[in-house]
Short mmCIF file of C-alpha atoms in Angstrom, two decimals:
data_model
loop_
_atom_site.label_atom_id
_atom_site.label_comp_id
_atom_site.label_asym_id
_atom_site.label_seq_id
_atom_site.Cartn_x
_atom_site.Cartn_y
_atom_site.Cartn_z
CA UNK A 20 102.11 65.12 109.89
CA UNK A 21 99.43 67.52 109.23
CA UNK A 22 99.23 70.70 107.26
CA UNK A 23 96.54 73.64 108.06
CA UNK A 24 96.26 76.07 105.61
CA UNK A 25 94.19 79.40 106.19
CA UNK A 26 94.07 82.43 104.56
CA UNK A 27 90.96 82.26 101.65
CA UNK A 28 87.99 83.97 101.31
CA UNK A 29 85.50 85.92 98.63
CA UNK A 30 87.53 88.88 97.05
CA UNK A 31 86.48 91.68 94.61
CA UNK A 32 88.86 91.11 91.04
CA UNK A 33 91.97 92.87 91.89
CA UNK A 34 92.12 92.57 94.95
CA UNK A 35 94.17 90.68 97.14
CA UNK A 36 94.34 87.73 99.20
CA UNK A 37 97.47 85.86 101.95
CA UNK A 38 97.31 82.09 102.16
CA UNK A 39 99.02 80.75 105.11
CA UNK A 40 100.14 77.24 105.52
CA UNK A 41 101.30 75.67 109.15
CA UNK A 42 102.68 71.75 109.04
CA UNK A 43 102.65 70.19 112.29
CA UNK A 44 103.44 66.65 114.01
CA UNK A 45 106.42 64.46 113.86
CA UNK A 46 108.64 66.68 111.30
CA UNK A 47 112.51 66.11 110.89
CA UNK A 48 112.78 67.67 108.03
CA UNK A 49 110.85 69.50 105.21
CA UNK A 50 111.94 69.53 101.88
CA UNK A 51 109.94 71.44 99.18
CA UNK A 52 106.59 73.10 100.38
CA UNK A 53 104.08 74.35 97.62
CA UNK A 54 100.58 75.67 96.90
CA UNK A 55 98.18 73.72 94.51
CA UNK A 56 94.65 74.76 93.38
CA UNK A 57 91.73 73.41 91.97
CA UNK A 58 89.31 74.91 89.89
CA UNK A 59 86.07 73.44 89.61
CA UNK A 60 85.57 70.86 86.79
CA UNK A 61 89.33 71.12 86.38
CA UNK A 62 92.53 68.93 87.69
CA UNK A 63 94.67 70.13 90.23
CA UNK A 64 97.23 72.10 89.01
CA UNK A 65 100.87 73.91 90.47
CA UNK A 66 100.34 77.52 91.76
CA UNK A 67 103.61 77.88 93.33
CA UNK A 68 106.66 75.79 95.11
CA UNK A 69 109.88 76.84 96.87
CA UNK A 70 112.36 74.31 97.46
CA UNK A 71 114.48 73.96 100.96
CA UNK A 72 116.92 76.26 99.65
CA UNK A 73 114.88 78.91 98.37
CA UNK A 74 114.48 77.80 94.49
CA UNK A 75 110.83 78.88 93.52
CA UNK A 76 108.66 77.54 90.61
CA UNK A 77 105.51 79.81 89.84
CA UNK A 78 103.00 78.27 87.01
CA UNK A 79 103.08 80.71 84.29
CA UNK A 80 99.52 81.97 85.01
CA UNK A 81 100.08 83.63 88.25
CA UNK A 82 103.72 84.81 87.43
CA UNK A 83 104.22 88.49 88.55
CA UNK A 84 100.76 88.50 90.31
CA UNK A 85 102.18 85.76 93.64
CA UNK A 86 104.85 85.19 95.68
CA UNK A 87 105.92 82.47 98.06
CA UNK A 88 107.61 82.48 100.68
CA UNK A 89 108.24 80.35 103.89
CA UNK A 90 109.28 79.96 107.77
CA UNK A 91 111.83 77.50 108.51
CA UNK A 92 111.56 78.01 112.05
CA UNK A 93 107.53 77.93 111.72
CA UNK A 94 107.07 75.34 109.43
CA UNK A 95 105.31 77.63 107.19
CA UNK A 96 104.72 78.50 103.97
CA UNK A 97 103.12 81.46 102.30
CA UNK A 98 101.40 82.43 99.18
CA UNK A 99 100.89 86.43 98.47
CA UNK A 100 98.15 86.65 95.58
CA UNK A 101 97.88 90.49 94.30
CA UNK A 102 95.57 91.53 91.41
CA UNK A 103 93.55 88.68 92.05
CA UNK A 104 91.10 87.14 88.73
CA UNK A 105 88.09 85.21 88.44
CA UNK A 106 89.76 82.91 86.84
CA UNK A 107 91.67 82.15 90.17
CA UNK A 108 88.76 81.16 91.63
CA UNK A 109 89.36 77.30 93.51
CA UNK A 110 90.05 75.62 96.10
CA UNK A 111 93.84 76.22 97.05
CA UNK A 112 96.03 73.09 99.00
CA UNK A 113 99.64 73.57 100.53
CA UNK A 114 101.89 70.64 99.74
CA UNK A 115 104.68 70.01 101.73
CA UNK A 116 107.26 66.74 101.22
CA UNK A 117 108.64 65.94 104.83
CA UNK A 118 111.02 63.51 106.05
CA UNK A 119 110.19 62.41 109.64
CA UNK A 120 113.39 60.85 110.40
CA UNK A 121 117.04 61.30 109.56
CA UNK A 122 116.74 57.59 108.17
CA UNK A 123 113.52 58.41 105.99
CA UNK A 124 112.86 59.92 102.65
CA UNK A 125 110.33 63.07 102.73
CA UNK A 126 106.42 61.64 102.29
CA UNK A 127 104.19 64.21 100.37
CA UNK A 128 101.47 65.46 102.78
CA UNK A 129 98.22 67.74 101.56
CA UNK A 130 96.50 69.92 103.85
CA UNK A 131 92.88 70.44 103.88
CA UNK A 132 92.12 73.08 101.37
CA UNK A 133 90.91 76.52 101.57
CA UNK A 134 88.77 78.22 98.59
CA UNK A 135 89.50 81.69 97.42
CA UNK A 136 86.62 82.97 95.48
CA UNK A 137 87.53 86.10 93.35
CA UNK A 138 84.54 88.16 92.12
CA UNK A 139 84.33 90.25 88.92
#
């Protein structure tokens, strides 16, 4: 299984950036899908996660400012930043936990990374 996330770039504060998130290879199933980020000199912390059945968990930070969304059919997950920060400045990862049999539990899988640099 592999995830490919695109999306980031360099954007002026307040403006606004679409992360995009494809998982490929031997899926059955995918549970929860999510965005991470990491800032430099700091841990990797929860941006957003939606659950298989649409339950969505935003880290209180970026609450009103992102949304998440994702693509059954696609195997995709989105994440919609508006009235972007500095302080959101890192490198962002998509998460997804995917089962790749009807016999196995989901795996966690981490795609590459893409960094969204906001400017002030």
């Amino acid at each position: 299984v592999q995830l490919q996330a695109s999306g980031g770039g360099l954007v002026q504060a307040g403006g606004s950036l679409r992360l995009s998130c494809v998982a490929s290879g031997n899926i059955f199933r995918i549970k929860d899908m999510g965005w991470y980020r990491r800032a430099p000199g700091k841990q990797r912390d929860l941006v957003a996660e939606i659950t298989s059945t649409g339950a969505i968990t935003y880290a209180d930070s970026v609450k009103g400012r992102v949304t998440i969304s994702r693509d059954h059919a696609k195997n995709m997950v989105y994440l919609q930043m508006n009235s972007l920060e500095p302080e959101d400045t890192a490198v962002y990862y998509c998460k997804a936990a995917v089962a790749t049999s009807l016999y196995t539990s989901p795996n966690t899988y981490w795609g590459q990374g893409t960094q969204v640099t906001v400017s002030s």
